[in-house]
Structure formats: structure tokens, C-alpha cells
Coordinates of C-alpha atoms in Angstrom, one line a residue:
Chain G
M560 CA 16.7 36.8 -27.8
P561 CA 19.8 36.3 -25.6
I562 CA 21.8 33.4 -27.1
G563 CA 23.2 32.5 -23.7
A564 CA 19.8 31.7 -22.2
Q565 CA 18.8 29.6 -25.2
T566 CA 22.0 27.6 -25.1
L567 CA 21.6 27.1 -21.3
I568 CA 17.9 25.9 -21.8
Q569 CA 18.8 23.5 -24.6
A570 CA 21.7 22.1 -22.6
S571 CA 19.5 21.6 -19.5
Y572 CA 16.9 19.8 -21.6
F573 CA 19.6 17.6 -23.1
I574 CA 20.8 16.7 -19.7
A575 CA 17.3 16.1 -18.5
A576 CA 16.5 13.7 -21.4
A577 CA 19.7 11.8 -20.8
L578 CA 19.0 11.5 -17.0
F579 CA 15.5 10.3 -17.7
I580 CA 16.8 7.4 -19.9
F581 CA 19.6 6.7 -17.4
G582 CA 17.1 6.8 -14.5
L583 CA 14.6 4.4 -16.2
K584 CA 17.4 2.0 -17.0
R585 CA 18.4 1.9 -13.4
M586 CA 14.8 1.6 -12.3
S587 CA 14.6 -1.7 -14.2
S588 CA 16.7 -3.6 -11.6
P589 CA 15.8 -3.7 -7.9
V590 CA 19.4 -3.1 -6.8
T591 CA 19.8 0.3 -8.6
A592 CA 16.1 1.3 -8.7
R593 CA 16.2 3.8 -5.9
G594 CA 19.1 5.7 -7.4
G595 CA 17.2 5.7 -10.8
I596 CA 14.3 7.7 -9.7
V597 CA 16.6 10.2 -7.9
W598 CA 18.6 10.8 -11.1
A599 CA 15.4 11.3 -13.1
G600 CA 14.3 13.7 -10.4
V601 CA 17.4 15.7 -10.7
G602 CA 16.8 15.9 -14.5
M603 CA 13.3 17.2 -13.9
L604 CA 14.4 19.8 -11.4
V605 CA 17.1 21.2 -13.6
A606 CA 14.8 21.4 -16.7
T607 CA 12.0 23.0 -14.7
L608 CA 14.2 25.7 -13.1
I609 CA 16.0 26.6 -16.3
T610 CA 12.7 26.9 -18.1
F611 CA 12.1 30.1 -16.1
L612 CA 14.9 31.6 -18.2
W613 CA 12.9 31.0 -21.4
P614 CA 13.0 34.4 -23.3
D615 CA 9.9 36.6 -23.9
M616 CA 7.7 34.9 -21.3
H617 CA 5.2 36.6 -19.0
N618 CA 2.7 35.5 -16.3
Y619 CA 5.6 34.5 -14.0
V620 CA 3.7 35.1 -10.8
L621 CA 0.7 33.0 -11.9
M622 CA 3.1 30.3 -13.2
T623 CA 4.9 30.0 -9.9
A624 CA 1.6 29.9 -8.1
A625 CA 0.4 27.1 -10.3
I626 CA 3.5 25.1 -9.8
A627 CA 3.3 25.6 -6.1
I628 CA -0.4 24.6 -5.9
G629 CA 0.0 21.5 -8.1
G630 CA 3.3 20.5 -6.5
I631 CA 2.2 20.9 -2.9
V632 CA -1.1 19.1 -3.3
A633 CA 0.6 16.2 -5.1
W634 CA 3.5 16.1 -2.6
I635 CA 1.1 15.8 0.4
S636 CA -1.2 13.3 -1.3
G637 CA 1.8 11.3 -2.5
K638 CA 3.3 11.1 0.9
R639 CA 0.1 10.1 2.6
V640 CA -1.4 7.6 0.2
A641 CA -1.4 4.0 1.6
M642 CA 0.6 1.4 -0.4
T643 CA -2.6 -0.5 -1.1
N644 CA -4.0 2.5 -2.9
M645 CA -1.0 3.1 -5.0
P646 CA -2.5 1.9 -8.3
Q647 CA -5.2 4.5 -8.3
M648 CA -2.8 7.3 -7.2
I649 CA -0.6 6.5 -10.2
A650 CA -3.7 6.7 -12.4
L651 CA -4.5 10.1 -10.9
Y652 CA -1.1 11.6 -11.5
N653 CA -1.0 10.1 -14.9
G654 CA -4.4 11.7 -15.7
M655 CA -2.9 15.0 -14.6
G656 CA -0.1 14.6 -17.1
G657 CA -2.6 13.9 -19.9
G658 CA -4.7 16.9 -18.9
A659 CA -1.6 19.1 -19.0
A660 CA -0.8 17.9 -22.5
G661 CA -4.3 18.6 -23.5
A662 CA -4.1 22.1 -21.9
I663 CA -1.0 22.9 -23.9
A664 CA -2.7 21.8 -27.1
A665 CA -5.8 24.0 -26.2
V666 CA -3.7 27.1 -25.5
E667 CA -1.8 26.7 -28.8
L668 CA -5.0 26.0 -30.7
F669 CA -6.9 28.9 -29.2
A670 CA -4.0 31.2 -29.8
G671 CA -4.1 30.1 -33.4
E672 CA -0.5 30.8 -34.0
A673 CA 0.7 29.9 -37.5
H674 CA 2.1 26.4 -37.4
G675 CA 2.9 24.1 -40.2
V676 CA 0.4 21.4 -41.1
A677 CA 2.5 18.7 -39.6
Q678 CA 3.0 20.5 -36.3
L679 CA -0.7 21.5 -36.1
S680 CA -1.8 17.9 -36.8
L681 CA 0.5 16.6 -34.1
G682 CA -0.8 19.3 -31.8
V683 CA -4.4 18.3 -32.4
L684 CA -3.6 14.6 -32.1
G685 CA -1.7 15.2 -28.8
G686 CA -4.6 17.2 -27.5
I687 CA -7.1 14.4 -28.3
I688 CA -4.9 11.7 -26.7
G689 CA -4.1 13.9 -23.7
A690 CA -7.8 14.6 -23.1
V691 CA -8.8 10.9 -23.5
S692 CA -6.0 9.9 -21.1
F693 CA -7.1 12.6 -18.6
A694 CA -10.8 11.5 -18.6
G695 CA -10.0 7.8 -18.7
S696 CA -7.5 8.0 -15.9
L697 CA -10.0 9.8 -13.7
I698 CA -12.5 7.0 -14.3
A699 CA -9.8 4.4 -13.5
F700 CA -9.1 6.3 -10.3
G701 CA -12.8 6.4 -9.4
K702 CA -13.2 2.7 -10.0
L703 CA -10.2 1.6 -8.0
Q704 CA -11.0 4.0 -5.2
G705 CA -14.5 2.6 -5.1
L706 CA -16.2 5.8 -6.1
I707 CA -17.6 4.2 -9.2
K708 CA -19.1 0.9 -8.3
R709 CA -20.6 -0.5 -11.4
S710 CA -19.6 -0.8 -15.0
F711 CA -21.8 0.9 -17.5
R712 CA -22.5 -1.2 -20.5
F713 CA -25.0 -1.3 -23.3
R714 CA -25.4 -3.0 -26.6
G715 CA -23.3 -1.6 -29.4
Q716 CA -21.2 0.4 -27.0
N717 CA -18.1 -0.3 -29.0
Y718 CA -19.8 1.2 -32.1
V719 CA -20.8 4.3 -30.2
N720 CA -17.3 4.8 -29.0
L721 CA -16.0 4.3 -32.5
A722 CA -18.4 6.9 -33.8
V723 CA -17.3 9.4 -31.2
L724 CA -13.7 8.7 -32.1
V725 CA -14.3 9.2 -35.8
V726 CA -16.2 12.5 -35.2
T727 CA -13.4 13.7 -32.9
V728 CA -10.8 13.0 -35.5
L729 CA -12.9 14.7 -38.2
V730 CA -13.3 17.8 -36.1
G731 CA -9.5 17.8 -35.6
A732 CA -9.0 17.5 -39.3
I733 CA -11.3 20.5 -40.0
I734 CA -9.2 22.5 -37.5
V735 CA -6.0 21.6 -39.3
L736 CA -7.5 22.3 -42.8
H737 CA -8.6 25.8 -41.6
R738 CA -5.3 26.8 -40.0
G739 CA -4.8 30.5 -39.6
E740 CA -8.6 31.0 -39.1
N741 CA -10.4 31.5 -35.8
M742 CA -11.7 28.0 -34.9
S743 CA -12.5 28.5 -31.3
G744 CA -15.9 26.7 -31.6
H745 CA -14.3 23.7 -33.2
V746 CA -11.5 23.6 -30.7
T747 CA -14.0 23.6 -27.8
G748 CA -16.0 20.9 -29.4
L749 CA -12.8 18.8 -30.1
F750 CA -11.9 18.7 -26.4
I751 CA -15.4 18.0 -25.2
L752 CA -15.6 15.1 -27.6
A753 CA -12.2 13.8 -26.6
L754 CA -13.2 13.9 -22.9
V755 CA -16.4 12.1 -23.6
L756 CA -14.5 9.5 -25.5
G757 CA -12.2 8.9 -22.5
F758 CA -15.1 8.5 -20.2
T759 CA -17.2 6.2 -22.4
M760 CA -14.1 4.1 -23.3
T761 CA -13.2 3.4 -19.7
L762 CA -16.5 3.1 -18.0
P763 CA -17.3 -0.4 -19.3
I764 CA -14.0 -1.8 -18.2
G765 CA -14.1 -3.8 -15.0
G766 CA -11.9 -3.1 -11.9
A767 CA -9.8 -6.2 -12.4
D768 CA -8.6 -5.0 -15.8
M769 CA -7.9 -1.4 -14.6
P770 CA -4.1 -1.9 -14.2
V771 CA -3.7 -2.7 -17.8
V772 CA -5.8 0.3 -18.7
I773 CA -3.8 2.6 -16.4
S774 CA -0.6 1.4 -18.0
L775 CA -2.1 2.0 -21.5
Y776 CA -3.1 5.6 -20.5
N777 CA 0.4 6.0 -19.1
A778 CA 1.8 5.2 -22.5
L779 CA -0.8 7.4 -24.2
T780 CA 0.1 10.4 -22.0
G781 CA 3.7 9.9 -23.0
L782 CA 2.8 10.0 -26.6
A783 CA 0.6 13.1 -26.1
V784 CA 3.5 14.8 -24.3
A785 CA 5.8 13.9 -27.2
F786 CA 3.4 15.3 -29.8
E787 CA 3.1 18.6 -27.9
G788 CA 6.9 18.6 -27.7
F789 CA 6.9 18.8 -31.5
V790 CA 4.5 21.7 -31.4
L791 CA 6.6 23.6 -28.9
D792 CA 9.9 22.6 -30.4
N793 CA 10.9 21.0 -27.2
A794 CA 13.3 18.1 -27.5
A795 CA 13.1 17.1 -23.9
M796 CA 9.4 16.6 -24.2
I797 CA 9.8 14.7 -27.4
I798 CA 12.3 12.3 -26.1
A799 CA 10.9 11.8 -22.6
G800 CA 7.4 11.4 -24.0
T801 CA 8.4 9.0 -26.7
V802 CA 10.5 6.9 -24.3
V803 CA 7.5 6.6 -21.9
G804 CA 5.2 5.9 -24.8
S805 CA 7.1 2.9 -26.0
A806 CA 8.2 1.7 -22.6
G807 CA 4.5 2.0 -21.4
T808 CA 3.3 0.1 -24.4
L809 CA 5.7 -2.7 -23.7
L810 CA 4.7 -2.7 -20.0
T811 CA 1.0 -2.8 -21.0
Q812 CA 1.6 -5.9 -23.1
L813 CA 3.6 -7.6 -20.4
M814 CA 0.7 -7.0 -17.9
A815 CA -2.0 -8.2 -20.3
R816 CA 0.1 -11.3 -21.0
A817 CA 0.5 -12.0 -17.3
M818 CA -3.3 -11.9 -17.0
N819 CA -3.7 -14.1 -20.1
R820 CA -5.6 -11.4 -21.8
S821 CA -5.0 -9.5 -25.0
L822 CA -5.2 -5.8 -24.9
A823 CA -8.1 -5.8 -27.4
N824 CA -9.9 -8.2 -25.1
V825 CA -9.4 -5.9 -22.1
L826 CA -10.6 -2.8 -24.0
F827 CA -13.5 -4.1 -25.9
S828 CA -15.0 -7.2 -24.2
G829 CA -15.8 -5.9 -20.7
F830 CA -14.9 -9.0 -18.7
G831 CA -13.0 -7.8 -15.7
D832 CA -15.8 -8.0 -13.2
T833 CA -18.4 -10.1 -14.9
G834 CA -18.0 -12.7 -12.1
G835 CA -20.8 -14.9 -11.0
A836 CA -19.9 -17.5 -13.7
A837 CA -21.3 -20.0 -11.3
A838 CA -19.6 -23.2 -12.4
S839 CA -20.7 -26.4 -10.7
G840 CA -18.9 -26.6 -7.3
P841 CA -16.0 -29.0 -7.1
A842 CA -16.5 -32.3 -5.3
G843 CA -15.5 -32.8 -1.7
T844 CA -15.6 -30.6 1.3
M845 CA -13.5 -27.9 2.8
K846 CA -11.7 -29.2 5.9
P847 CA -11.0 -26.7 8.6
I848 CA -7.9 -26.7 10.9
D849 CA -6.8 -24.7 13.9
A850 CA -3.8 -22.4 14.3
P851 CA -1.8 -24.5 16.7
D852 CA -1.9 -27.5 14.3
V853 CA -0.8 -25.3 11.5
A854 CA 2.1 -23.9 13.6
V855 CA 3.3 -27.5 14.3
M856 CA 3.1 -28.3 10.6
L857 CA 5.0 -25.2 9.6
G858 CA 7.6 -25.4 12.4
F859 CA 8.7 -28.9 11.5
S860 CA 8.8 -28.4 7.8
Q861 CA 11.9 -28.3 5.6
K862 CA 10.5 -25.9 3.2
V863 CA 7.5 -23.5 3.2
I864 CA 6.3 -21.5 0.3
I865 CA 4.0 -18.5 1.2
V866 CA 1.6 -17.4 -1.4
P867 CA 0.2 -14.0 -0.5
G868 CA -2.7 -12.4 -2.3
Y869 CA -4.5 -9.1 -2.1
G870 CA -6.6 -10.4 0.8
M871 CA -3.5 -10.3 2.9
A872 CA -3.0 -6.6 2.1
V873 CA -6.6 -5.9 2.8
A874 CA -6.3 -7.5 6.2
Q875 CA -3.0 -5.5 6.7
A876 CA -1.3 -8.8 7.6
Q877 CA 1.9 -8.4 5.7
H878 CA 4.0 -7.3 8.7
K879 CA 2.7 -10.4 10.7
V880 CA 3.4 -12.6 7.7
W881 CA 7.0 -11.4 7.6
E882 CA 7.3 -12.0 11.4
L883 CA 6.0 -15.5 10.8
A884 CA 8.5 -16.1 8.1
Q885 CA 11.3 -14.8 10.3
A886 CA 10.3 -17.1 13.1
L887 CA 10.3 -20.0 10.7
I888 CA 13.7 -19.0 9.2
A889 CA 15.1 -18.9 12.8
R890 CA 14.0 -22.5 13.2
G891 CA 15.9 -23.5 10.1
V892 CA 13.0 -23.7 7.7
T893 CA 13.5 -22.6 4.2
V894 CA 10.9 -19.9 3.5
K895 CA 10.1 -18.5 0.1
F896 CA 7.4 -16.1 -1.1
A897 CA 5.6 -16.9 -4.4
I898 CA 4.0 -14.0 -6.1
H899 CA 1.7 -14.3 -9.1
P900 CA 2.2 -11.6 -11.7
V901 CA -1.3 -10.3 -11.1
A902 CA -1.4 -10.6 -7.3
G903 CA -2.5 -7.3 -5.9
R904 CA -4.2 -4.7 -7.9
M905 CA -1.4 -4.3 -10.4
P906 CA 1.5 -6.4 -11.5
G907 CA 4.3 -5.9 -9.0
H908 CA 1.9 -4.4 -6.5
M909 CA 2.2 -7.3 -4.1
N910 CA 6.0 -6.9 -4.2
V911 CA 5.6 -3.3 -3.1
L912 CA 3.3 -4.3 -0.2
L913 CA 5.8 -7.0 1.0
A914 CA 8.7 -4.6 0.6
E915 CA 6.8 -2.2 2.8
A916 CA 6.6 -4.9 5.5
G917 CA 10.4 -5.4 5.2
V918 CA 10.5 -8.7 3.2
P919 CA 13.8 -8.7 1.3
Y920 CA 13.2 -9.0 -2.4
D921 CA 15.5 -12.0 -2.8
L922 CA 13.1 -14.2 -0.9
I923 CA 10.4 -13.3 -3.4
Y924 CA 9.9 -15.4 -6.5
D925 CA 7.6 -15.0 -9.4
E926 CA 5.5 -17.7 -10.9
A927 CA 8.0 -18.9 -13.5
E928 CA 10.8 -19.1 -11.0
I929 CA 9.0 -21.0 -8.3
N930 CA 6.4 -23.2 -9.9
S931 CA 8.6 -26.2 -10.2
E932 CA 9.5 -25.9 -6.5
F933 CA 6.0 -26.5 -5.1
E934 CA 6.5 -30.3 -5.4
T935 CA 9.4 -30.1 -3.0
A936 CA 7.6 -27.9 -0.5
D937 CA 6.2 -29.4 2.7
V938 CA 3.6 -26.7 3.1
A939 CA 2.2 -24.1 0.7
L940 CA 0.7 -21.4 2.9
I941 CA -1.9 -19.3 1.0
I942 CA -3.0 -16.1 2.6
G943 CA -5.7 -14.1 0.9
A944 CA -5.0 -15.5 -2.6
N945 CA -7.6 -17.3 -4.5
D946 CA -7.9 -17.2 -8.3
V947 CA -4.1 -17.3 -8.8
V948 CA -3.9 -20.7 -7.2
N949 CA -7.0 -22.2 -8.6
P950 CA -6.1 -25.5 -10.5
V951 CA -9.3 -25.1 -12.5
A952 CA -7.3 -22.7 -14.7
R953 CA -5.3 -25.7 -15.9
T954 CA -8.1 -28.1 -16.4
D955 CA -11.5 -26.7 -16.9
K956 CA -12.0 -25.2 -20.4
S957 CA -15.4 -23.8 -19.4
S958 CA -14.0 -21.7 -16.6
P959 CA -13.5 -17.9 -17.2
I960 CA -10.0 -18.2 -15.8
Y961 CA -9.1 -21.2 -18.0
G962 CA -5.6 -20.7 -19.4
M963 CA -4.4 -18.1 -16.9
P964 CA -1.0 -19.1 -15.6
I965 CA -1.3 -20.1 -12.0
L966 CA 0.9 -20.9 -9.0
N967 CA 1.0 -24.7 -8.6
A968 CA 0.3 -24.6 -4.9
D969 CA -1.8 -27.8 -5.2
K970 CA 1.4 -29.7 -5.9
A971 CA 2.8 -29.0 -2.4
K972 CA 2.6 -31.9 0.1
N973 CA 0.3 -29.9 2.3
V974 CA -1.8 -26.8 1.5
I975 CA -3.0 -24.4 4.2
V976 CA -5.4 -21.6 3.2
I977 CA -6.0 -18.7 5.5
K978 CA -9.3 -17.2 4.5
R979 CA -11.9 -15.0 6.0
G980 CA -14.8 -17.3 5.1
Q981 CA -16.1 -19.6 2.4
G982 CA -16.7 -17.9 -0.9
A983 CA -15.4 -17.5 -4.4
G984 CA -12.5 -15.2 -5.5
F985 CA -12.4 -12.0 -7.4
S986 CA -13.5 -13.7 -10.6
G987 CA -16.5 -15.4 -8.9
V988 CA -15.0 -18.8 -9.7
E989 CA -15.1 -21.6 -7.0
N990 CA -11.6 -22.7 -6.1
A991 CA -11.0 -26.5 -6.5
L992 CA -7.8 -26.2 -4.5
F993 CA -9.8 -25.6 -1.3
Y994 CA -11.5 -29.0 -1.7
L995 CA -8.4 -31.1 -2.2
D996 CA -7.6 -33.9 0.2
H997 CA -4.3 -32.4 1.4
T998 CA -5.8 -28.9 1.8
R999 CA -6.8 -27.5 5.2
M1000 CA -8.7 -24.2 5.7
L1001 CA -7.7 -21.8 8.6
Y1002 CA -10.7 -19.5 8.8
G1003 CA -10.5 -16.0 10.2
D1004 CA -9.1 -12.6 9.8
G1005 CA -5.7 -12.8 8.1
Q1006 CA -3.8 -10.6 10.6
A1007 CA -5.3 -12.2 13.7
K1008 CA -4.7 -15.8 12.4
V1009 CA -1.1 -15.1 11.4
A1010 CA -0.4 -13.5 14.7
E1011 CA -1.7 -16.7 16.4
L1012 CA 0.7 -18.7 14.2
V1013 CA 3.6 -16.5 15.1
Q1014 CA 3.0 -17.0 18.8
A1015 CA 2.5 -20.8 18.4
V1016 CA 5.6 -21.2 16.2
K1017 CA 7.7 -19.3 18.8
Q1018 CA 6.5 -21.6 21.6
L1019 CA 7.3 -24.8 19.7
Chain V
M120 CA 14.9 24.2 -34.8
I121 CA 13.9 20.6 -34.7
D122 CA 12.2 20.0 -38.0
G123 CA 11.1 17.4 -40.5
F124 CA 13.2 14.3 -40.6
I125 CA 15.4 15.2 -37.7
A126 CA 12.3 15.1 -35.5
L127 CA 11.3 11.8 -37.1
Y128 CA 14.7 10.4 -36.3
I129 CA 14.5 11.5 -32.7
F130 CA 11.1 10.0 -32.4
M131 CA 12.2 6.6 -33.8
L132 CA 15.4 6.4 -31.7
A133 CA 13.6 7.4 -28.5
A134 CA 10.9 4.8 -29.2
F135 CA 13.5 2.0 -29.5
T136 CA 15.3 3.3 -26.4
G137 CA 12.1 3.1 -24.3
Y138 CA 11.5 -0.4 -25.5
E139 CA 15.0 -1.6 -24.9
V140 CA 15.5 0.1 -21.5
I141 CA 12.7 -1.8 -19.8
S142 CA 12.5 -5.0 -22.0
R143 CA 14.2 -7.1 -19.3
V144 CA 12.5 -5.7 -16.2
P145 CA 11.4 -8.2 -13.6
V146 CA 7.7 -8.4 -12.7
I147 CA 8.5 -7.2 -9.1
L148 CA 9.3 -3.8 -10.5
H149 CA 6.3 -3.4 -12.8
T150 CA 4.4 -1.1 -10.4
P151 CA 7.3 1.2 -9.5
L152 CA 8.4 1.3 -13.1
M153 CA 5.0 2.3 -14.3
S154 CA 5.0 5.0 -11.7
G155 CA 8.5 6.0 -12.6
S156 CA 7.7 6.3 -16.3
N157 CA 4.6 8.2 -15.2
F158 CA 6.9 10.6 -13.5
V159 CA 9.1 11.0 -16.6
H160 CA 6.3 12.3 -18.7
G161 CA 5.8 14.9 -16.0
I162 CA 8.3 16.8 -18.2
V163 CA 5.1 18.1 -19.7
L164 CA 5.6 20.7 -17.0
V165 CA 8.2 22.6 -19.0
G166 CA 5.9 22.7 -22.0
A167 CA 3.0 23.9 -19.9
M168 CA 5.2 26.6 -18.5
V169 CA 6.3 27.8 -21.9
A170 CA 2.7 27.7 -23.1
M171 CA 1.7 29.8 -20.1
G172 CA 4.5 32.2 -20.6
R173 CA 3.2 32.9 -24.1
A174 CA -0.5 33.0 -23.3
N175 CA -2.2 36.4 -23.8
T176 CA -6.0 36.3 -23.5
P177 CA -7.6 35.5 -20.2
L178 CA -8.9 32.2 -21.6
E179 CA -5.5 31.1 -22.7
I180 CA -4.0 32.1 -19.4
A181 CA -6.7 30.2 -17.5
I182 CA -6.2 27.0 -19.5
A183 CA -2.5 27.3 -19.2
F184 CA -2.8 27.8 -15.5
V185 CA -4.8 24.6 -15.2
G186 CA -2.2 22.9 -17.4
V187 CA 0.7 24.0 -15.2
V188 CA -1.1 22.9 -12.0
L189 CA -1.8 19.5 -13.5
A190 CA 1.7 19.1 -14.9
A191 CA 3.3 20.0 -11.6
G192 CA 1.0 17.5 -9.9
N193 CA 2.1 14.8 -12.4
A194 CA 5.8 15.5 -11.8
V195 CA 5.8 15.9 -8.1
G196 CA 3.3 13.2 -7.3
G197 CA 5.0 10.8 -9.7
Y198 CA 8.3 11.4 -8.0
V199 CA 7.0 11.1 -4.4
V200 CA 5.2 7.8 -4.9
T201 CA 7.9 6.2 -7.0
E202 CA 10.6 7.1 -4.5
R203 CA 8.5 5.9 -1.6
M204 CA 8.0 2.5 -3.3
L205 CA 11.5 2.0 -4.4
E206 CA 12.9 3.0 -1.0
M207 CA 11.3 -0.1 0.5
F208 CA 13.0 -2.6 -1.9
K209 CA 15.8 -4.1 0.1
S210 CA 17.9 -7.2 -0.3
S211 CA 18.2 -9.6 2.7
K212 CA 22.0 -9.2 2.4
A213 CA 21.7 -5.5 2.7
Q214 CA 19.9 -5.4 6.0
P215 CA 22.1 -7.0 8.7
K216 CA 20.3 -5.2 11.5
A217 CA 16.7 -6.3 11.2
K218 CA 14.2 -4.6 13.5
H219 CA 13.2 -7.8 15.3

């Protein structure tokens, strides 16, 4: 074994690990985020290229072909995917990582090379976690992409899942106890069980909760990678995997908290898309308004807070919304964007969509920053948002969204809601905001209506 | 090479590092950051390559091949989408020449 190559490999892994941490750190501020991913990318590239120098390897041709296939397909799909579909794409790439960790475990287990008990246990554990993450992420992708429409639930589902988990771990334990022997049958069984567990764990979870689940699987994949790193004696994998494991866990908690759910609640209760909790409708009527009147209202305001929701992205109205904001700013109106943590399909997703339209991030405020400001706003303009501005969450204990932090749009002097038609939000809950005395409804397609507003404001 | 308690120490320190590094991240970056950390565990690619380099039987080679394809997809896809998202984040001060 040439010492030079080994040293070079270890040095490159060291650099990669350092660049990953540095990159993630920079990614946690919008000012430096872009550079962060580039640094992490450099680390990945260096580590990958140097790995070709690993001593005593074969299958180079197939290896290169595999990298080319996976890389090119992912490159093209990643470049093409629409920003609205980003959450499921992340789920898919994450699942691939989990699958890769599972594959490493499978190769090592089938090869049956003599490992210590600790290493073998971690290898088995990493394989299980990787396979669960792989299967679960595929389901998450299918659900968000609309390929899997319904949630599959039956009584005692949690117990069935628990049983599958226990059996999986037992099979894993048997493999560890019989180390050195040929356990191909058990290994095959282990991976089938782990895949089944990933499927059955994820299928009952509703679409609205998927972001939390994706984040959890992201953390789990990190952990699986770290465990396989122990098996392969690969420090870069251990460090990168563990960092992602803990960062991902924290991120999962932050997301669950933003949705006012606990992680256990997401995983085991199957709310997410129950919907149809038809509470008695609020008193009053919805009062319609026309675009020109809204334009006058907006144009002569001091301060307008725009509350975009996923409906805006579905209508592809974000570019028009930014145009409207610019027209208002040109008239001297103070315009701010208020984003609820769970607006969009994933926390922060709405920020990505607005950024795509060119909205500078310093005009965008989150719920904690802007909630006290609604009282001083002349108009709260709500576009395609529903549950996140529903005051019922503050008052009605019987509502499924009770206790969820909401944007206090109802405190603004006037509320304008642009909405396709009458109807309840994602959670199926009627929105009391729409019935308030100072709320007016502007019905129609988001993009078309905002375009009308832009024209009307410019003609004022 | 990395054994016993040294490995445990690495694990512990890396876990704290991950937690600290993103503990003050603003909500606006949650999606890109999840994508970015998703990219970072794409390092599984080097492990899959090593596993493939040592694989002998056709079964092992086949599994390792799938592993490398998936890992490369994780790394490349994770990078592309993260970079695309982060590229769009701009401050109003940093864009004097707006398109309109």
C-alpha cells in the first residue's frame, strides 16, 4: 500500500469535512449562503476525485459509469425542476443518499468480511436506517408529487409498524451474533423488512406533514452515512454524516414547532390531511370587491403588508406580486412581505419562491418579526394564504388548527383577500377572517387579479 | 485506524458541531439549508466507491453499482438544487439595477 496515496486520501477527506462544516455555517445566513454551498461543493469534488486513488480497488470502469449515470440524471433533473416542486425533489435526492448507505451496508454484509462486533452492529444499523430513509423518502416524493393520493391507515397501524421494527432489529442482531458465517438469507430479509418499514411508516402521514418527515429522513440518512463511515473507517463520512444527523434533527424540531406539532404527533397520529373538520361556519358574509377599488386603497396607503401563501405560487403570481409591490414602493408606500413559517410546502419554501421572483430578502419578515406591525398597516393583502391567517387558531379550542401561531392579518385596518373562490383552506377549516367587517374578497385567478391591480395602481 | 473511543469522540464533537452551526438559522433559509445538508451527506459517494472497488461477486458488484449511482445522484442533485435556490436570494441593497 503506497503511503503517499493514503496520506493524500486522508488529507483530502480532512479538507472535505472542514469545508462541509464551513459551508453549512455560511449557509445559515442569507448574505453568505451562496458561497457556502460552493465551498461544500469544492470539498465534495476533491474527496470524490481523490478516492479514485484508494489502493487495491477494482471495477473502475463500472464505477465511473455509475457516477456518470447518477450524476447526469440528477444534474438534469435538478436544473429542470420547478421551484414549487423543490420539496419533493429534496426528498428524492435524500432517499438516494439513504439507498446508497443501505447499499454499502449490503455489500459489506454480503461480503461477510470480518469486522468487530461494534463495527458490524453499526453497519447493520446504518443499513436499516438507510433503507428506511430510502423507502420513506420515495413515499414522501410520491405524495408531494401527487402520485400517491390517499393516506393508508388502519387500526393498530402503529403496533404493526412497531412489530416490523422489532423483527428487523432482531434479524440484525442475529446477523451480528453469527458474524463470520454466511448469512445471505438473513441479510436479504433484513433489507426487505427495513424497506417495508419505511413504506408503512410513511404511508399514513398526510401531505401537509411531509416536510417534517423529509427533514427527519434527511437527518436519518446523515446518521446512516455516519454509521457506514465507521464500517469503512472513513472519517469524512463519519463527520459529514453526524453533522447532518444533528443539524437535521434540530431542523426537524424547528419545523415541527413552527407547525405547532410535536414530532411524535406527526409520526404517529396521522393528522396532516384529515381535513373536513367541518366546524360551524363563522357569522357574517364574505363581501366582494373589484380590482380598481383595491388599487385605490393600496395606492393611497402608508403601509401595506403582503401575505403570500402557497395559492400564490400555484397561480404563478409571484412575479406579478413583486411588480405590484414595486409599483407601490414607487408611490412611496411602505411594502413588507409577511411569511408564515409553514407557508408553502416546507418552512422557507415561500422565501425561495419569492426570491425566484426577485423579491429582496430584506423586505420579507417572518411571523415573529411582523406580527406587531399589522396594527399599523393600512392594508393587509392576502394572496393565496388561508389557514396561516385564520384568527380561529387564537380563539376556538375545538378547531384542529387551534394554537398554531398565525399572522395577525385581521389586526390591519383593511384586509383584502385574493382568492380563487369560496372554500376552506388546506386543513379544511373555515376562515373567520374572510367574514370580518373590514375584510373584502377579490375573487379570481391570483395572477390575473394581481396583474389588474398593477395596471390600476400605475394609472392612479 | 479510527477505533474505539476516538471514533466516539469524533461522533460527539461532530454532533455538537452540527447542532451549533445551524442553531441560529433564520426561517427563510430552512428549505435551502435542508437541501444543503442533504447535499453534504452525499459524501456517502466516497463510501459507495470504496465498497464498489472492493466488491468481488456479481451480486456485490451489482449492489455497489446501484449504491454509487444513488450516491452520485444525491451529491450532484443536492448541489444543483441548493445552488439554484441560494443564487436567488438577493438583498435590495445589492441589486441597484432592477429589471423593471
